[in-house]
Amino acid sequence: MKTFKFLFALLLSLLFGVVPSFAQKQIVIPLSNPGDPGQLELGIVRGSISVSGSDTEEVIISYDGDRSMNEAPENKNGLRRISNNSVGFEVIENDNKVEIGGAPPQSEVNFSITVPRNFSLYLSTVNGGDVQVENVNGEMEISNVNGNVSLTNVGGSATVNTVNGDITASFNSINRESPMAFSNVQGDIDITLPSDAGVTAKMRSEWGEVYTDFNMEIDRSNRESIEADSDVYRVSINNWITGRINGGGPEYMFKTLRGDIYLRKQ
Amino acid sequence: MIDEKYIDLVTAYLQNDLNTDQQKKLDELIESGKIDLLDLKEMEIMIGKMDSLDTPKPSSAMRDRFYTMLDEEKEAQTVSWSHKLNGWMVEQKQRFQLSYLVYIAAVFLTGLMIGDLYAPISNQDEQIEQLMSEVSQMREVMMISLLDNSSPTERLKAVNISNEIRSVDERVVNALLKTLNNDSNVNVRLAAVDALTSHANNPAARSGLINSIAQQESPIVQAALADAMLALQERQSVDEFKKLLSRDELDSNVRNKLENTIAELI
């Protein structure tokens, strides 16, 4: 299996006399099996991620490094600075799996990536930006800490969590078998599902409210039920609102501490 | 002698019962000499004599003889072979019906015994129980293998399956605890908290939840553990929550929640 390995160490300021402060660069990664579904893994500490699906057979990675993060003087005592700790990362492609890693935590990078439509995404960032995905169909595992996550026109399944940030997702198709989960601490969760989605929604907002325009069979009965038959003893604690949409299906969990939950019909 | 074939005519004449046709025919026959008038007259006279004859009365001896004979005949009838045969046949018929019933009963009982051999009536509940435990075991195996899946959706599915296992054993509890403490996905860990809480009758699950509190970095999981401990009224968790509270980086919402939880538990 052919493996592409790209190592980029960008010497922004020194090699080129004058460099725009937001240098937009692009890398094109060909896939081992063009046309087949693939996946993208990207975890950064500082920066934003934006992924969009299009009719392409390769992965196009655009990024910019924020030069202003490096506050060290470029010339010191008559010497020029040749060290660089702004942007550096590594891209590995193996069997349609694209992995972007190795970005130093102190540098901020903003990624804008174009992938084929059938791609699974495993994205995470911590500070400094949002995660946005549009027009992609696949499995999505997305986490952010201080920033929003928005999924637009996506399909498949998703598990999304943030700490301080809104979660917005609109699905135009869902995987009928897969459960999904959306959780955060502070921020709203706003999910739009196809009107014929058969799911069992399990929702809880500790200090917020839950809203929906789906016809939901809501089961609040098991707030706290203790089931003691023969030797089996089960406690189900439930401050959860459990609602079956279109007869129910895989479990979709929505949990926030300090935000509202909106579950919308497309 | 008068010819036999005219006897009807003659009898009718003798009884004075001739119609005109018959009278005519008789006259013709007499004229033609086929019936001798003398013979006819002789017969007429004889009828007249017979009428005047005394009818002899039966004697009492005759009457006795008659009844004796009747009795004899009756006696003969009762022991007659035909009667015997008849009786025997009725008897056979009854015997046949009886044996037929016995035969039916025997077949029925044999069927019952064979049926009992293959599906003992008293063991049906046991078999259902066995089947259910097999299903439960299958779920267990499926769940444990799914928990190691690289896809977060599959792991979420696995945790949800564990909610359907009625009574969990050590293997399931250990697998869930491993997930709770090590899974990379916050939502999967969150689901594991709920799953373990619903199996809190298992002491390993309960103590595992308590021990996990101080290990959790995610604020939403910390908050979920606080909910779980409150639902289980687990006072031993207080010390663990205090460990979390001593951390400076603790989310302020979670800090607030943990303080409330501790206050309610004590």
Short mmCIF file of C-alpha atoms in Angstrom, two decimals:
data_model
loop_
_atom_site.label_atom_id
_atom_site.label_comp_id
_atom_site.label_asym_id
_atom_site.label_seq_id
_atom_site.Cartn_x
_atom_site.Cartn_y
_atom_site.Cartn_z
CA MET A 1 0.00 0.00 0.00
CA LYS A 2 1.42 3.26 -0.98
CA THR A 3 1.96 5.67 1.77
CA PHE A 4 2.32 9.35 1.34
CA LYS A 5 4.12 11.12 3.96
CA PHE A 6 4.50 14.84 3.96
CA LEU A 7 6.49 16.71 6.44
CA PHE A 8 6.13 20.45 6.43
CA ALA A 9 8.23 22.71 8.42
CA LEU A 10 7.44 26.22 7.44
CA LEU A 11 10.00 28.85 7.83
CA LEU A 12 7.72 31.73 7.34
CA SER A 13 9.59 34.84 8.14
CA LEU A 14 13.19 34.02 7.35
CA LEU A 15 13.20 32.33 3.99
CA PHE A 16 11.07 34.95 2.34
CA GLY A 17 11.76 38.53 3.25
CA VAL A 18 8.22 39.74 3.43
CA VAL A 19 5.46 37.25 4.08
CA PRO A 20 1.80 38.07 4.55
CA SER A 21 0.86 37.58 8.14
CA PHE A 22 -1.84 34.98 7.24
CA ALA A 23 -0.18 32.78 4.72
CA GLN A 24 -2.72 30.51 3.07
CA LYS A 25 -1.01 27.35 1.89
CA GLN A 26 -2.39 24.32 0.18
CA ILE A 27 -1.44 20.66 0.09
CA VAL A 28 -3.12 18.13 -2.15
CA ILE A 29 -3.20 14.55 -0.89
CA PRO A 30 -4.10 11.90 -3.47
CA LEU A 31 -5.99 8.91 -2.11
CA SER A 32 -4.90 5.27 -2.43
CA ASN A 33 -8.37 4.22 -3.58
CA PRO A 34 -9.92 7.20 -5.31
CA GLY A 35 -13.69 7.12 -5.22
CA ASP A 36 -13.90 4.91 -2.15
CA PRO A 37 -14.99 6.22 1.24
CA GLY A 38 -12.15 7.40 3.42
CA GLN A 39 -11.50 9.08 6.67
CA LEU A 40 -9.78 12.15 8.01
CA GLU A 41 -8.25 12.45 11.43
CA LEU A 42 -7.17 15.81 12.71
CA GLY A 43 -6.51 16.87 16.26
CA ILE A 44 -5.15 20.28 17.14
CA VAL A 45 -4.90 22.33 20.26
CA ARG A 46 -5.16 25.83 18.88
CA GLY A 47 -7.07 26.79 15.80
CA SER A 48 -10.19 26.17 13.83
CA ILE A 49 -11.15 23.37 11.47
CA SER A 50 -13.44 23.62 8.51
CA VAL A 51 -14.17 20.60 6.34
CA SER A 52 -16.38 20.53 3.30
CA GLY A 53 -17.27 17.70 0.99
CA SER A 54 -17.19 18.08 -2.75
CA ASP A 55 -16.94 16.00 -5.91
CA THR A 56 -13.24 15.48 -5.59
CA GLU A 57 -11.11 12.38 -5.42
CA GLU A 58 -8.38 13.86 -3.32
CA VAL A 59 -8.03 15.66 -0.04
CA ILE A 60 -7.08 19.31 -0.32
CA ILE A 61 -5.68 20.83 2.85
CA SER A 62 -5.48 24.61 3.12
CA TYR A 63 -4.04 26.09 6.23
CA ASP A 64 -2.73 29.31 7.58
CA GLY A 65 -0.40 29.87 10.41
CA ASP A 66 -0.69 32.93 12.49
CA ARG A 67 2.71 34.50 12.43
CA SER A 68 1.80 36.92 15.14
CA MET A 69 1.93 34.06 17.61
CA ASN A 70 5.69 34.11 17.40
CA GLU A 71 6.64 37.11 19.36
CA ALA A 72 10.37 36.56 19.35
CA PRO A 73 12.28 39.27 17.45
CA GLU A 74 13.37 38.34 13.97
CA ASN A 75 16.74 40.02 14.40
CA LYS A 76 18.64 40.05 17.58
CA ASN A 77 22.04 41.48 18.23
CA GLY A 78 22.74 41.66 14.51
CA LEU A 79 21.76 38.03 13.96
CA ARG A 80 18.72 36.78 12.14
CA ARG A 81 16.35 34.23 13.68
CA ILE A 82 16.30 30.93 11.83
CA SER A 83 14.35 28.92 14.36
CA ASN A 84 10.69 28.41 13.73
CA ASN A 85 8.02 27.18 16.02
CA SER A 86 5.01 28.53 14.30
CA VAL A 87 3.48 25.98 11.99
CA GLY A 88 4.55 22.43 11.55
CA PHE A 89 2.53 19.29 11.02
CA GLU A 90 2.56 15.99 9.28
CA VAL A 91 0.08 14.37 6.92
CA ILE A 92 -0.07 10.63 6.44
CA GLU A 93 -2.28 8.91 3.91
CA ASN A 94 -2.68 5.16 4.12
CA ASP A 95 -5.49 3.21 2.48
CA ASN A 96 -7.74 6.27 2.24
CA LYS A 97 -7.06 7.18 5.84
CA VAL A 98 -5.69 10.69 6.09
CA GLU A 99 -4.14 11.65 9.36
CA ILE A 100 -2.92 15.13 10.15
CA GLY A 101 -0.81 15.34 13.26
CA GLY A 102 2.21 16.70 14.92
CA ALA A 103 1.10 20.31 15.11
CA PRO A 104 2.85 21.91 18.08
CA PRO A 105 0.36 22.91 20.74
CA GLN A 106 1.64 26.46 21.06
CA SER A 107 1.02 27.40 17.45
CA GLU A 108 -2.33 28.28 16.08
CA VAL A 109 -3.30 26.77 12.72
CA ASN A 110 -6.55 27.19 10.93
CA PHE A 111 -7.41 24.32 8.63
CA SER A 112 -9.75 24.42 5.73
CA ILE A 113 -10.00 21.01 4.12
CA THR A 114 -11.90 19.72 1.12
CA VAL A 115 -12.67 15.99 1.09
CA PRO A 116 -14.70 13.65 -1.11
CA ARG A 117 -18.34 13.50 -0.01
CA ASN A 118 -18.15 10.04 1.52
CA PHE A 119 -15.66 10.67 4.26
CA SER A 120 -15.62 9.97 7.96
CA LEU A 121 -14.25 12.75 10.09
CA TYR A 122 -12.50 12.58 13.43
CA LEU A 123 -11.80 16.18 14.36
CA SER A 124 -10.85 17.86 17.56
CA THR A 125 -9.61 21.21 18.71
CA VAL A 126 -9.35 22.84 22.08
CA ASN A 127 -8.99 26.57 21.80
CA GLY A 128 -9.15 29.31 19.32
CA GLY A 129 -11.79 28.36 16.88
CA ASP A 130 -14.86 26.56 15.70
CA VAL A 131 -15.24 23.29 13.89
CA GLN A 132 -17.40 23.46 10.81
CA VAL A 133 -18.38 20.61 8.53
CA GLU A 134 -20.59 20.73 5.49
CA ASN A 135 -21.78 18.38 2.75
CA VAL A 136 -20.03 15.30 4.10
CA ASN A 137 -21.54 11.89 4.56
CA GLY A 138 -19.95 9.51 7.05
CA GLU A 139 -19.21 8.93 10.68
CA MET A 140 -18.25 12.08 12.55
CA GLU A 141 -16.59 12.32 15.88
CA ILE A 142 -16.05 15.95 16.71
CA SER A 143 -14.95 17.63 19.87
CA ASN A 144 -14.16 21.15 20.80
CA VAL A 145 -13.55 22.74 24.15
CA ASN A 146 -13.89 26.46 23.78
CA GLY A 147 -15.65 26.91 20.50
CA ASN A 148 -18.70 25.94 18.50
CA VAL A 149 -19.29 22.93 16.33
CA SER A 150 -21.57 23.19 13.35
CA LEU A 151 -22.48 20.47 10.90
CA THR A 152 -24.42 21.56 7.84
CA ASN A 153 -26.05 19.25 5.30
CA VAL A 154 -24.35 16.19 6.63
CA GLY A 155 -25.29 12.54 6.56
CA GLY A 156 -24.39 9.42 8.49
CA SER A 157 -23.86 9.62 12.21
CA ALA A 158 -22.20 11.96 14.64
CA THR A 159 -21.01 12.20 18.17
CA VAL A 160 -20.20 15.76 19.13
CA ASN A 161 -19.12 17.31 22.37
CA THR A 162 -17.93 20.67 23.47
CA VAL A 163 -17.44 22.32 26.81
CA ASN A 164 -18.16 25.95 26.08
CA GLY A 165 -19.70 26.17 22.68
CA ASP A 166 -22.89 25.64 20.76
CA ILE A 167 -23.51 22.47 18.81
CA THR A 168 -25.52 22.92 15.64
CA ALA A 169 -26.14 20.08 13.23
CA SER A 170 -28.48 19.55 10.35
CA PHE A 171 -28.67 16.08 8.89
CA ASN A 172 -30.18 15.46 5.51
CA SER A 173 -29.81 11.72 5.98
CA ILE A 174 -29.01 9.52 8.93
CA ASN A 175 -27.61 6.06 9.39
CA ARG A 176 -30.67 4.12 10.57
CA GLU A 177 -28.70 1.82 12.84
CA SER A 178 -26.30 4.16 14.55
CA PRO A 179 -26.81 5.92 17.82
CA MET A 180 -25.68 9.54 18.12
CA ALA A 181 -24.68 11.73 21.03
CA PHE A 182 -24.35 15.46 21.56
CA SER A 183 -23.18 16.93 24.82
CA ASN A 184 -21.82 20.15 26.18
CA VAL A 185 -21.64 22.16 29.36
CA GLN A 186 -22.41 25.66 28.28
CA GLY A 187 -24.09 26.32 24.98
CA ASP A 188 -27.14 25.26 23.05
CA ILE A 189 -27.58 22.00 21.20
CA ASP A 190 -29.55 22.52 18.04
CA ILE A 191 -30.10 19.44 15.91
CA THR A 192 -32.17 19.09 12.77
CA LEU A 193 -33.12 15.59 11.64
CA PRO A 194 -34.96 14.30 8.56
CA SER A 195 -38.69 14.26 9.25
CA ASP A 196 -38.88 10.47 8.86
CA ALA A 197 -36.04 9.73 11.28
CA GLY A 198 -36.95 6.87 13.61
CA VAL A 199 -34.97 7.55 16.74
CA THR A 200 -35.28 7.40 20.48
CA ALA A 201 -34.18 10.74 21.86
CA LYS A 202 -32.82 10.88 25.36
CA MET A 203 -32.54 14.47 26.41
CA ARG A 204 -31.51 16.39 29.43
CA SER A 205 -30.70 19.99 30.10
CA GLU A 206 -29.86 20.65 33.68
CA TRP A 207 -30.42 24.40 33.76
CA GLY A 208 -31.99 24.84 30.36
CA GLU A 209 -35.01 23.73 28.42
CA VAL A 210 -35.79 21.22 25.71
CA TYR A 211 -37.77 22.16 22.61
CA THR A 212 -38.92 20.13 19.63
CA ASP A 213 -41.37 20.22 16.75
CA PHE A 214 -41.31 16.45 16.29
CA ASN A 215 -44.29 14.40 17.35
CA MET A 216 -42.77 12.61 20.24
CA GLU A 217 -44.07 9.88 22.49
CA ILE A 218 -42.56 11.16 25.68
CA ASP A 219 -41.89 8.82 28.51
CA ARG A 220 -41.33 10.63 31.76
CA SER A 221 -42.65 7.82 33.90
CA ASN A 222 -39.31 6.31 34.80
CA ARG A 223 -37.94 9.27 36.65
CA GLU A 224 -36.72 6.95 39.28
CA SER A 225 -37.73 3.36 39.15
CA ILE A 226 -36.40 0.50 41.12
CA GLU A 227 -37.07 -2.85 39.63
CA ALA A 228 -36.71 -5.75 42.00
CA ASP A 229 -37.76 -9.04 40.49
CA SER A 230 -36.21 -12.17 41.93
CA ASP A 231 -32.47 -11.60 42.23
CA VAL A 232 -32.21 -8.83 39.67
CA TYR A 233 -32.18 -5.39 41.12
CA ARG A 234 -32.11 -2.46 38.76
CA VAL A 235 -32.18 1.20 39.41
CA SER A 236 -32.89 3.54 36.59
CA ILE A 237 -32.37 7.11 37.43
CA ASN A 238 -34.03 9.38 35.05
CA ASN A 239 -34.23 13.02 34.97
CA TRP A 240 -33.95 12.29 31.31
CA ILE A 241 -36.74 12.97 28.92
CA THR A 242 -37.02 9.97 26.67
CA GLY A 243 -39.04 10.45 23.54
CA ARG A 244 -39.69 8.15 20.62
CA ILE A 245 -39.82 9.82 17.24
CA ASN A 246 -41.52 7.92 14.43
CA GLY A 247 -41.77 4.80 16.55
CA GLY A 248 -38.29 5.02 18.01
CA GLY A 249 -34.96 3.59 16.97
CA PRO A 250 -31.32 3.97 17.93
CA GLU A 251 -30.70 6.12 20.95
CA TYR A 252 -29.76 9.77 20.42
CA MET A 253 -28.40 11.38 23.52
CA PHE A 254 -28.59 15.12 24.06
CA LYS A 255 -27.11 16.47 27.23
CA THR A 256 -26.21 19.93 28.35
CA LEU A 257 -25.75 21.52 31.72
CA ARG A 258 -26.37 25.14 30.94
CA GLY A 259 -27.97 25.41 27.55
CA ASP A 260 -31.15 24.68 25.68
CA ILE A 261 -31.78 21.70 23.46
CA TYR A 262 -33.59 22.15 20.17
CA LEU A 263 -34.61 19.13 18.19
CA ARG A 264 -35.98 20.16 14.85
CA LYS A 265 -37.77 18.45 12.02
CA GLN A 266 -36.37 19.13 8.58
CA MET B 1 -117.25 -78.49 -11.79
CA ILE B 2 -117.01 -74.81 -12.37
CA ASP B 3 -113.85 -73.64 -14.00
CA GLU B 4 -111.44 -71.88 -11.65
CA LYS B 5 -111.23 -68.82 -13.83
CA TYR B 6 -114.92 -68.01 -13.25
CA ILE B 7 -114.64 -68.35 -9.47
CA ASP B 8 -114.78 -64.58 -8.93
CA LEU B 9 -117.98 -64.36 -10.93
CA VAL B 10 -119.51 -67.31 -9.14
CA THR B 11 -118.52 -66.06 -5.70
CA ALA B 12 -120.04 -62.66 -6.53
CA TYR B 13 -123.24 -64.44 -7.65
CA LEU B 14 -123.37 -66.53 -4.53
CA GLN B 15 -123.03 -63.49 -2.39
CA ASN B 16 -125.66 -61.65 -4.46
CA ASP B 17 -123.08 -59.04 -5.32
CA LEU B 18 -123.20 -59.07 -9.14
CA ASN B 19 -123.22 -55.83 -11.11
CA THR B 20 -124.96 -55.67 -14.48
CA ASP B 21 -121.84 -56.46 -16.52
CA GLN B 22 -121.04 -59.48 -14.42
CA GLN B 23 -124.72 -60.62 -14.55
CA LYS B 24 -124.61 -60.38 -18.30
CA LYS B 25 -121.34 -62.30 -18.49
CA LEU B 26 -122.64 -64.99 -16.16
CA ASP B 27 -125.82 -65.37 -18.20
CA GLU B 28 -123.74 -65.70 -21.37
CA LEU B 29 -121.51 -68.33 -19.76
CA ILE B 30 -124.46 -70.32 -18.53
CA GLU B 31 -126.12 -70.12 -21.93
CA SER B 32 -122.95 -71.24 -23.70
CA GLY B 33 -122.66 -74.11 -21.22
CA LYS B 34 -119.33 -73.10 -19.81
CA ILE B 35 -120.88 -72.88 -16.39
CA ASP B 36 -123.30 -75.57 -15.54
CA LEU B 37 -126.41 -74.07 -14.04
CA LEU B 38 -126.84 -77.17 -11.93
CA ASP B 39 -123.41 -76.84 -10.48
CA LEU B 40 -124.12 -73.24 -9.70
CA LYS B 41 -127.41 -74.06 -7.98
CA GLU B 42 -125.73 -76.87 -6.05
CA MET B 43 -123.14 -74.45 -4.77
CA GLU B 44 -125.86 -71.99 -3.89
CA ILE B 45 -127.61 -74.58 -1.80
CA MET B 46 -124.37 -75.60 -0.13
CA ILE B 47 -123.63 -72.01 0.90
CA GLY B 48 -127.09 -71.84 2.37
CA LYS B 49 -126.39 -75.05 4.35
CA MET B 50 -123.04 -73.77 5.57
CA ASP B 51 -124.63 -70.65 6.95
CA SER B 52 -127.01 -72.73 8.95
CA LEU B 53 -124.22 -74.91 10.41
CA ASP B 54 -123.27 -74.43 14.06
CA THR B 55 -119.86 -73.07 14.84
CA PRO B 56 -118.41 -75.41 17.48
CA LYS B 57 -117.20 -73.65 20.68
CA PRO B 58 -113.54 -74.32 21.64
CA SER B 59 -113.33 -76.52 24.70
CA SER B 60 -111.43 -75.45 27.82
CA ALA B 61 -109.01 -78.30 27.25
CA MET B 62 -108.21 -76.90 23.84
CA ARG B 63 -107.61 -73.53 25.36
CA ASP B 64 -105.24 -75.04 27.94
CA ARG B 65 -103.40 -76.93 25.25
CA PHE B 66 -103.04 -73.76 23.24
CA TYR B 67 -101.44 -71.87 26.07
CA THR B 68 -99.21 -74.81 26.95
CA MET B 69 -98.01 -74.87 23.39
CA LEU B 70 -97.51 -71.14 23.41
CA ASP B 71 -95.39 -71.38 26.53
CA GLU B 72 -93.39 -74.20 25.05
CA GLU B 73 -92.84 -72.15 21.96
CA LYS B 74 -91.78 -69.16 23.99
CA GLU B 75 -89.31 -71.27 25.87
CA ALA B 76 -87.94 -72.61 22.62
CA GLN B 77 -87.57 -69.10 21.27
CA THR B 78 -85.41 -67.81 24.17
CA VAL B 79 -82.81 -70.49 23.71
CA SER B 80 -82.83 -70.44 19.95
CA TRP B 81 -79.49 -70.16 18.19
CA SER B 82 -80.53 -67.07 16.33
CA HIS B 83 -81.31 -65.40 19.56
CA LYS B 84 -77.98 -66.48 20.94
CA LEU B 85 -76.19 -65.15 17.89
CA ASN B 86 -77.98 -61.88 18.18
CA GLY B 87 -77.01 -61.58 21.81
CA TRP B 88 -73.42 -62.44 21.04
CA MET B 89 -73.26 -59.82 18.37
CA VAL B 90 -74.58 -57.10 20.67
CA GLU B 91 -72.06 -58.21 23.24
CA GLN B 92 -69.27 -58.04 20.67
CA LYS B 93 -70.37 -54.62 19.65
CA GLN B 94 -70.18 -53.37 23.20
CA ARG B 95 -66.86 -55.05 23.73
CA PHE B 96 -65.56 -53.50 20.52
CA GLN B 97 -66.60 -50.00 21.60
CA LEU B 98 -64.96 -50.45 24.97
CA SER B 99 -61.68 -51.63 23.47
CA TYR B 100 -61.85 -48.80 21.00
CA LEU B 101 -62.02 -46.33 23.85
CA VAL B 102 -59.16 -48.06 25.61
CA TYR B 103 -57.19 -47.93 22.38
CA ILE B 104 -57.77 -44.18 21.99
CA ALA B 105 -56.77 -43.58 25.57
CA ALA B 106 -53.61 -45.61 25.10
CA VAL B 107 -52.59 -43.64 21.99
CA PHE B 108 -53.31 -40.38 23.78
CA LEU B 109 -51.28 -41.35 26.81
CA THR B 110 -48.40 -42.57 24.65
CA GLY B 111 -48.43 -39.25 22.79
CA LEU B 112 -48.44 -37.42 26.05
CA MET B 113 -45.50 -39.42 27.31
CA ILE B 114 -43.47 -38.91 24.13
CA GLY B 115 -44.32 -35.24 24.15
CA ASP B 116 -43.30 -35.05 27.74
CA LEU B 117 -40.01 -36.74 26.94
CA TYR B 118 -39.08 -34.11 24.37
CA ALA B 119 -40.63 -31.05 25.99
CA PRO B 120 -41.22 -31.63 29.64
CA ILE B 121 -44.13 -29.42 30.54
CA SER B 122 -42.65 -28.45 33.86
CA ASN B 123 -39.39 -27.33 32.18
CA GLN B 124 -40.82 -24.83 29.72
CA ASP B 125 -40.19 -21.86 31.93
CA GLU B 126 -36.71 -23.12 32.52
CA GLN B 127 -36.08 -23.36 28.79
CA ILE B 128 -37.32 -19.85 28.18
CA GLU B 129 -35.09 -18.70 30.99
CA GLN B 130 -32.18 -20.54 29.43
CA LEU B 131 -32.89 -19.02 26.04
CA MET B 132 -33.06 -15.58 27.53
CA SER B 133 -29.79 -16.04 29.31
CA GLU B 134 -28.24 -17.22 26.04
CA VAL B 135 -29.48 -14.09 24.31
CA SER B 136 -28.10 -12.11 27.19
CA GLN B 137 -24.75 -13.86 26.82
CA MET B 138 -24.71 -13.16 23.10
CA ARG B 139 -25.38 -9.51 23.81
CA GLU B 140 -22.56 -9.59 26.31
CA VAL B 141 -20.06 -11.01 23.84
CA MET B 142 -21.21 -8.59 21.16
CA MET B 143 -21.03 -5.68 23.55
CA ILE B 144 -17.55 -6.48 24.82
CA SER B 145 -16.16 -6.88 21.32
CA LEU B 146 -17.89 -3.69 20.14
CA LEU B 147 -16.41 -1.73 23.02
CA ASP B 148 -12.97 -2.26 21.48
CA ASN B 149 -14.13 -1.01 18.09
CA SER B 150 -12.30 2.00 16.73
CA SER B 151 -15.56 3.65 15.70
CA PRO B 152 -17.07 5.80 18.46
CA THR B 153 -20.56 5.11 17.09
CA GLU B 154 -20.03 1.37 17.51
CA ARG B 155 -18.74 1.88 21.04
CA LEU B 156 -21.78 3.99 21.83
CA LYS B 157 -23.94 1.19 20.46
CA ALA B 158 -22.10 -1.28 22.69
CA VAL B 159 -22.77 0.77 25.80
CA ASN B 160 -26.43 1.03 24.87
CA ILE B 161 -26.59 -2.75 24.41
CA SER B 162 -25.37 -3.19 27.97
CA ASN B 163 -28.55 -1.49 29.15
CA GLU B 164 -30.48 -4.40 27.67
CA ILE B 165 -28.52 -7.03 29.54
CA ARG B 166 -30.64 -7.87 32.53
CA SER B 167 -28.10 -8.95 35.05
CA VAL B 168 -24.53 -8.16 34.26
CA ASP B 169 -21.54 -10.17 35.31
CA GLU B 170 -18.02 -9.13 36.18
CA ARG B 171 -16.86 -9.15 32.56
CA VAL B 172 -19.46 -6.63 31.48
CA VAL B 173 -18.85 -4.40 34.48
CA ASN B 174 -15.09 -4.46 33.90
CA ALA B 175 -15.53 -3.68 30.21
CA LEU B 176 -17.80 -0.76 31.02
CA LEU B 177 -15.43 0.53 33.68
CA LYS B 178 -12.55 0.34 31.24
CA THR B 179 -14.61 2.39 28.83
CA LEU B 180 -15.58 4.86 31.52
CA ASN B 181 -11.96 5.48 32.47
CA ASN B 182 -10.18 5.17 29.15
CA ASP B 183 -12.45 5.80 26.19
CA SER B 184 -11.28 8.70 24.08
CA ASN B 185 -14.81 9.88 23.34
CA VAL B 186 -16.58 11.95 25.96
CA ASN B 187 -20.03 10.87 24.81
CA VAL B 188 -19.13 7.21 25.08
CA ARG B 189 -17.86 7.78 28.62
CA LEU B 190 -21.05 9.68 29.39
CA ALA B 191 -23.17 6.76 28.20
CA ALA B 192 -21.00 4.41 30.27
CA VAL B 193 -21.83 6.40 33.42
CA ASP B 194 -25.53 5.83 32.80
CA ALA B 195 -25.07 2.17 31.95
CA LEU B 196 -23.04 1.49 35.09
CA THR B 197 -25.51 3.43 37.21
CA SER B 198 -28.36 1.26 36.01
CA HIS B 199 -26.33 -1.79 37.05
CA ALA B 200 -25.36 -0.29 40.42
CA ASN B 201 -26.70 -3.36 42.22
CA ASN B 202 -23.39 -4.87 41.22
CA PRO B 203 -20.88 -3.79 43.90
CA ALA B 204 -18.02 -3.64 41.37
CA ALA B 205 -20.01 -1.26 39.20
CA ARG B 206 -20.82 0.93 42.18
CA SER B 207 -17.28 1.14 43.51
CA GLY B 208 -15.93 1.55 39.99
CA LEU B 209 -18.12 4.60 39.51
CA ILE B 210 -16.89 6.10 42.77
CA ASN B 211 -13.24 5.47 41.93
CA SER B 212 -13.67 6.96 38.50
CA ILE B 213 -14.75 10.37 39.78
CA ALA B 214 -11.27 11.74 40.45
CA GLN B 215 -9.97 10.38 37.13
CA GLN B 216 -12.38 12.24 34.89
CA GLU B 217 -11.19 15.32 33.08
CA SER B 218 -14.33 16.09 31.10
CA PRO B 219 -16.70 18.46 32.89
CA ILE B 220 -19.79 16.82 31.41
CA VAL B 221 -18.69 13.40 32.66
CA GLN B 222 -17.88 14.84 36.08
CA ALA B 223 -21.37 16.31 36.19
CA ALA B 224 -22.92 13.01 35.09
CA LEU B 225 -21.09 11.18 37.88
CA ALA B 226 -22.46 13.72 40.36
CA ASP B 227 -25.98 12.94 39.12
CA ALA B 228 -25.31 9.22 39.39
CA MET B 229 -24.01 9.44 42.94
CA LEU B 230 -26.97 11.53 43.95
CA ALA B 231 -29.37 9.00 42.48
CA LEU B 232 -27.59 6.15 44.23
CA GLN B 233 -27.29 8.18 47.43
CA GLU B 234 -23.66 7.13 47.57
CA ARG B 235 -22.04 8.99 50.47
CA GLN B 236 -18.65 7.41 49.86
CA SER B 237 -18.36 9.57 46.76
CA VAL B 238 -18.07 12.78 48.76
CA ASP B 239 -14.32 12.43 49.29
CA GLU B 240 -13.79 11.89 45.58
CA PHE B 241 -15.79 14.97 44.69
CA LYS B 242 -13.74 16.96 47.17
CA LYS B 243 -10.62 15.85 45.31
CA LEU B 244 -12.13 17.25 42.13
CA LEU B 245 -13.07 20.49 43.88
CA SER B 246 -9.46 20.98 44.93
CA ARG B 247 -8.46 21.26 41.26
CA ASP B 248 -8.07 24.80 40.05
CA GLU B 249 -9.00 24.05 36.47
CA LEU B 250 -12.42 22.64 37.35
CA ASP B 251 -15.22 24.09 35.25
CA SER B 252 -17.17 26.66 37.22
CA ASN B 253 -20.53 25.11 36.32
CA VAL B 254 -19.32 21.74 37.45
CA ARG B 255 -17.85 23.21 40.62
CA ASN B 256 -21.25 24.67 41.41
CA LYS B 257 -22.92 21.33 40.71
CA LEU B 258 -20.47 19.31 42.77
CA GLU B 259 -20.89 21.63 45.75
CA ASN B 260 -24.65 21.16 45.55
CA THR B 261 -24.27 17.41 45.20
CA ILE B 262 -22.03 17.15 48.24
CA ALA B 263 -24.47 19.28 50.24
CA GLU B 264 -27.32 16.95 49.30
CA LEU B 265 -25.39 13.78 50.03
CA ILE B 266 -24.16 14.72 53.47
#
